[in-house]
mmCIF file of C-alpha atoms in Angstrom:
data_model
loop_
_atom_site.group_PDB
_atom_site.id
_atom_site.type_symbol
_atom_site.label_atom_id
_atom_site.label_comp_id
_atom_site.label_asym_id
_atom_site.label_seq_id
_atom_site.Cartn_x
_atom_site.Cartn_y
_atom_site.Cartn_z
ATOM 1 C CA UNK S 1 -160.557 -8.958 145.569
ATOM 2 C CA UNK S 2 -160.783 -11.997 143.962
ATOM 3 C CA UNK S 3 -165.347 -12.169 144.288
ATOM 4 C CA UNK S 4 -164.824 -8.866 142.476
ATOM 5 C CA UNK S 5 -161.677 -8.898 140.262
ATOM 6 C CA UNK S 6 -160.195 -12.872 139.512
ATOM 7 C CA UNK S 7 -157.590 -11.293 141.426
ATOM 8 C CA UNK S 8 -155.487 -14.257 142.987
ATOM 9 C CA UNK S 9 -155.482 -16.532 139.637
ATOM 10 C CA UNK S 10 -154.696 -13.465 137.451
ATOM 11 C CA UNK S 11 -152.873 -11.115 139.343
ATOM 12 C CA UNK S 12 -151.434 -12.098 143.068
ATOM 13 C CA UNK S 13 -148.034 -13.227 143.015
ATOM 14 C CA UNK S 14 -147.398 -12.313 139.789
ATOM 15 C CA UNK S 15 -145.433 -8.877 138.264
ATOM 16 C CA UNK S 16 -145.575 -7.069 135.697
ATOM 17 C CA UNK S 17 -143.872 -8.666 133.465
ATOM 18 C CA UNK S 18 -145.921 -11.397 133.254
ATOM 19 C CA UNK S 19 -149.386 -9.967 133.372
ATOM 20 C CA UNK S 20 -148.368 -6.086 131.507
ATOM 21 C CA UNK S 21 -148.666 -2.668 132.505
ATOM 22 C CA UNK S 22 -152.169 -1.727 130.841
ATOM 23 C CA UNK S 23 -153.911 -5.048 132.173
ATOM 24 C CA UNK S 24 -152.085 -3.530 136.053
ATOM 25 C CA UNK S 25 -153.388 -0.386 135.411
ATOM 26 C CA UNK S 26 -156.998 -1.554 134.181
ATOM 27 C CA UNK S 27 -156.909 -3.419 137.657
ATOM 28 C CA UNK S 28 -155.968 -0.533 139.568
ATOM 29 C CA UNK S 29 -158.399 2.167 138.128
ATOM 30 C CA UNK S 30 -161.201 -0.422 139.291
ATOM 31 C CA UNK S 31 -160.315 -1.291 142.233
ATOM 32 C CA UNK S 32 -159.734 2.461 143.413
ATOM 33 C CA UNK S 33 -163.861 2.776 142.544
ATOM 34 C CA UNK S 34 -164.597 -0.610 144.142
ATOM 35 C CA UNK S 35 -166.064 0.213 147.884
ATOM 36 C CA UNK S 36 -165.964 -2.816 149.902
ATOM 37 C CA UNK S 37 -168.304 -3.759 152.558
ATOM 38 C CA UNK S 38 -168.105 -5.711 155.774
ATOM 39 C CA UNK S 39 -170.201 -7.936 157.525
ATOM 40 C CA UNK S 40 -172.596 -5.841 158.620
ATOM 41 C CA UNK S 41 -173.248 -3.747 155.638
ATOM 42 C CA UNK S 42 -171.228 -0.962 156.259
ATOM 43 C CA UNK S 43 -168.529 0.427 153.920
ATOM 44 C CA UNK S 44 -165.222 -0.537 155.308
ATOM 45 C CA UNK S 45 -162.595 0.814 152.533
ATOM 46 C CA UNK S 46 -162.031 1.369 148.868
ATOM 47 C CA UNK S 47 -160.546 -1.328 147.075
ATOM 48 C CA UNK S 48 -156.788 -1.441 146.869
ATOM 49 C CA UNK S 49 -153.749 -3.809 146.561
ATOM 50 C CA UNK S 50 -150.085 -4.186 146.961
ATOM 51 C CA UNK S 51 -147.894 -3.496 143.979
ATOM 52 C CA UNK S 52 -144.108 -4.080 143.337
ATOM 53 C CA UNK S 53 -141.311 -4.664 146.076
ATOM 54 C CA UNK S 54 -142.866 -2.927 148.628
ATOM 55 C CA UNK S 55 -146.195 -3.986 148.163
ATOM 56 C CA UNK S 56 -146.843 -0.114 147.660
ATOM 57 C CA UNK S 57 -151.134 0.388 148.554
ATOM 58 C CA UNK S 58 -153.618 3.071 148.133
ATOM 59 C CA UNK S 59 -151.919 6.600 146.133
ATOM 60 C CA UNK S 60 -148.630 4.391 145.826
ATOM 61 C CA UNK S 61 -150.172 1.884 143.931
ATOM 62 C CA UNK S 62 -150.911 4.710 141.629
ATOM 63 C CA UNK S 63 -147.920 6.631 141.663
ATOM 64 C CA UNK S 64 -146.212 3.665 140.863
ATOM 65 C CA UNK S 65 -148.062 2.813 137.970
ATOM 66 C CA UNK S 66 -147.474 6.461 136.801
ATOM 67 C CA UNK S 67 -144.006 5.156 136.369
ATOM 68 C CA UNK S 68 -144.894 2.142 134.578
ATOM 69 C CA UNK S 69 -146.814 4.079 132.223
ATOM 70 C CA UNK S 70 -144.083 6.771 131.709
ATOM 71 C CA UNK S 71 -142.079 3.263 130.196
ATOM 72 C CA UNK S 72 -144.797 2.068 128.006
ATOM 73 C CA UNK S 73 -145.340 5.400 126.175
ATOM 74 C CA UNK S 74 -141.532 5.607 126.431
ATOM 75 C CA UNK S 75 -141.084 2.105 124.983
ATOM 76 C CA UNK S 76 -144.281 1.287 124.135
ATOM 77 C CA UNK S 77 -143.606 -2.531 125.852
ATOM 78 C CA UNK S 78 -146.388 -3.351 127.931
ATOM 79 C CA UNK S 79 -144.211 -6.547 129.209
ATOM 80 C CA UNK S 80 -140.972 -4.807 130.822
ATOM 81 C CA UNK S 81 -138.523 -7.583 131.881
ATOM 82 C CA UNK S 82 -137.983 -8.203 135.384
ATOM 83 C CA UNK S 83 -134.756 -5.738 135.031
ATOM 84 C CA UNK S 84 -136.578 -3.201 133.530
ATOM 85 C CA UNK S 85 -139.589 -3.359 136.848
ATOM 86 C CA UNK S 86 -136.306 -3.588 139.083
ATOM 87 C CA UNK S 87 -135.264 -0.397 137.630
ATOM 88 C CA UNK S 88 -138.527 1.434 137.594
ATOM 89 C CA UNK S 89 -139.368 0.309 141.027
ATOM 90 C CA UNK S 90 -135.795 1.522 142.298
ATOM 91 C CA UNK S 91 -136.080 5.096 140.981
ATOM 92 C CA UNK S 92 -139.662 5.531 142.075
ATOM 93 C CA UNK S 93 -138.513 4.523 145.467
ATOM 94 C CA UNK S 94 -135.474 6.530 145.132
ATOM 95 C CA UNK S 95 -137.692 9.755 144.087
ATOM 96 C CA UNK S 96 -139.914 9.210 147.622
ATOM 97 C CA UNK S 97 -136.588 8.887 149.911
ATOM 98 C CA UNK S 98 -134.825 11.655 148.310
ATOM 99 C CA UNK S 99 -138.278 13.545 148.855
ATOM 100 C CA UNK S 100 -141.372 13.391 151.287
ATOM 101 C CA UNK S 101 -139.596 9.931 153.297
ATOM 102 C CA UNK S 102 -136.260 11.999 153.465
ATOM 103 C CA UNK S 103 -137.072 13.304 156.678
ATOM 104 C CA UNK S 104 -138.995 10.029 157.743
ATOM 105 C CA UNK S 105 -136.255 7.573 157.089
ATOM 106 C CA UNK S 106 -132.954 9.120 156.675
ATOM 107 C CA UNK S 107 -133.035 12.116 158.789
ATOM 108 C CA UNK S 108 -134.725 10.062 161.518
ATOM 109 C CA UNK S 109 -131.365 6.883 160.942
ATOM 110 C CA UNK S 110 -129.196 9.987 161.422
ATOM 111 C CA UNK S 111 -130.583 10.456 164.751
ATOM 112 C CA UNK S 112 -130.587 7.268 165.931
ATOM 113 C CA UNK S 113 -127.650 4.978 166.588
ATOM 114 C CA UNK S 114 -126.712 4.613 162.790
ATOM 115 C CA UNK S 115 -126.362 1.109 162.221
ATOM 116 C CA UNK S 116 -127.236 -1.361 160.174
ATOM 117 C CA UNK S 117 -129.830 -2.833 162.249
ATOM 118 C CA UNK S 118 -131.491 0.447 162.791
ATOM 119 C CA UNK S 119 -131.576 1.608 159.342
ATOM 120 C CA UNK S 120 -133.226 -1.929 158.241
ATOM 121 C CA UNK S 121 -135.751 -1.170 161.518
ATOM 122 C CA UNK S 122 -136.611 2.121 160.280
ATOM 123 C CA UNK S 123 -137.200 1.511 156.484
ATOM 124 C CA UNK S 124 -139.399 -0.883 157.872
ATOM 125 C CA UNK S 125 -141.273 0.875 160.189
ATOM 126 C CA UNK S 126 -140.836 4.422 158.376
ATOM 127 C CA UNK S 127 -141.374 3.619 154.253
ATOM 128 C CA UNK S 128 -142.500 0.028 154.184
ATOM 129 C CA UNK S 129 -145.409 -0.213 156.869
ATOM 130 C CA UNK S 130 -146.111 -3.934 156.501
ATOM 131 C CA UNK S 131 -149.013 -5.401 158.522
ATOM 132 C CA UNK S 132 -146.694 -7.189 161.012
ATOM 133 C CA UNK S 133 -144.411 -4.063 161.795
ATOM 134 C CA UNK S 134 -142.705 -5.602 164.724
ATOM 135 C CA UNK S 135 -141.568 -8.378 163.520
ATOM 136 C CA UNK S 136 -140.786 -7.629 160.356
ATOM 137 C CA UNK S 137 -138.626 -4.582 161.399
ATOM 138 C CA UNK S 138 -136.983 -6.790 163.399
ATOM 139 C CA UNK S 139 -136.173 -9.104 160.448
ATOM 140 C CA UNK S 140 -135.291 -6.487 158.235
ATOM 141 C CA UNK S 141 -132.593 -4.983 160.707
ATOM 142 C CA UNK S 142 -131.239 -8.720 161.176
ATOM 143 C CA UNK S 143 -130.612 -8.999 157.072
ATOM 144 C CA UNK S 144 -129.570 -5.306 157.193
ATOM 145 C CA UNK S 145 -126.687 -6.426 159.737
ATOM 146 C CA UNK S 146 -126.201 -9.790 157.865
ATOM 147 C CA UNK S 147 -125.744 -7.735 154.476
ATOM 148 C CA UNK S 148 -123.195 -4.972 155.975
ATOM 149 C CA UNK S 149 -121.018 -7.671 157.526
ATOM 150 C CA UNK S 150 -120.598 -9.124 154.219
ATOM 151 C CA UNK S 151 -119.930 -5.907 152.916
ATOM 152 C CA UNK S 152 -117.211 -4.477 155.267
ATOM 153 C CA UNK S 153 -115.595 -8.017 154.098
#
């Protein structure tokens, strides 16, 4: 990403907000032609990259940025405030649970033991998918737990 694209001075760690939806989208739309190759010539993947809270990746990316680009023509801000990417971020997300992850993630925390824990393990595992799975389910079920207790209080 960043022989091809400037990528970690201009876009990693950054959101949004800072860098704007059409410079985001501009990123994305050349990336997705990008073909990378690896060492030994062959083509190993199309170009993608994480975007937003979940570090959403390939058709998410995209989908996601659908969203952001409903706002700009919407509000024609290409700088939403962090508020306003919390919000768009939290209905996209919203719009895959309550459709195609429905069955992945809640139906399959209905089955299970219904806690806490589990349901942080299986948004994890289910709708997340980060590169160190294990562990990081098993994080994410810890702060689930941590986050009901203080709740119930």
């Amino acid at each position: 990403m960043d022989n091809h694209f400037n990528y970690g001075e201009n876009f990693s760690g950054q959101n949004i907000s800072k860098v704007g939806i059409k410079e985001t989208i501009k990123l994305q739309k050349k990336v997705e032609a990008t073909m990378y190759y690896n060492k030994q010539g062959n083509a190993d993947y199309k170009g993608q990259f994480g975007l937003g809270t979940c570090q959403f990746t390939g058709s998410r990316t995209t989908q996601l940025l659908d969203c952001y680009e409903d706002y700009y023509k919407k509000t024609k801000n290409n700088h939403p405030s962090k508020e306003d990417c919390i919000r768009i971020e939290v209905d996209f997300m919203v719009g895959e649970l309550d459709g195609s992850y429905n069955t992945m993630v809640y139906q399959a925390w209905k089955k299970g033991s219904k806690t806490a824990k589990s349901a942080g393990e299986i948004f994890c595992n289910q709708y997340e998918r980060p590169n160190d799975m294990e562990n990081q389910a098993t994080e994410r079920g810890k702060n689930a737990t941590k986050i009901y207790n203080i709740m119930k209080e």
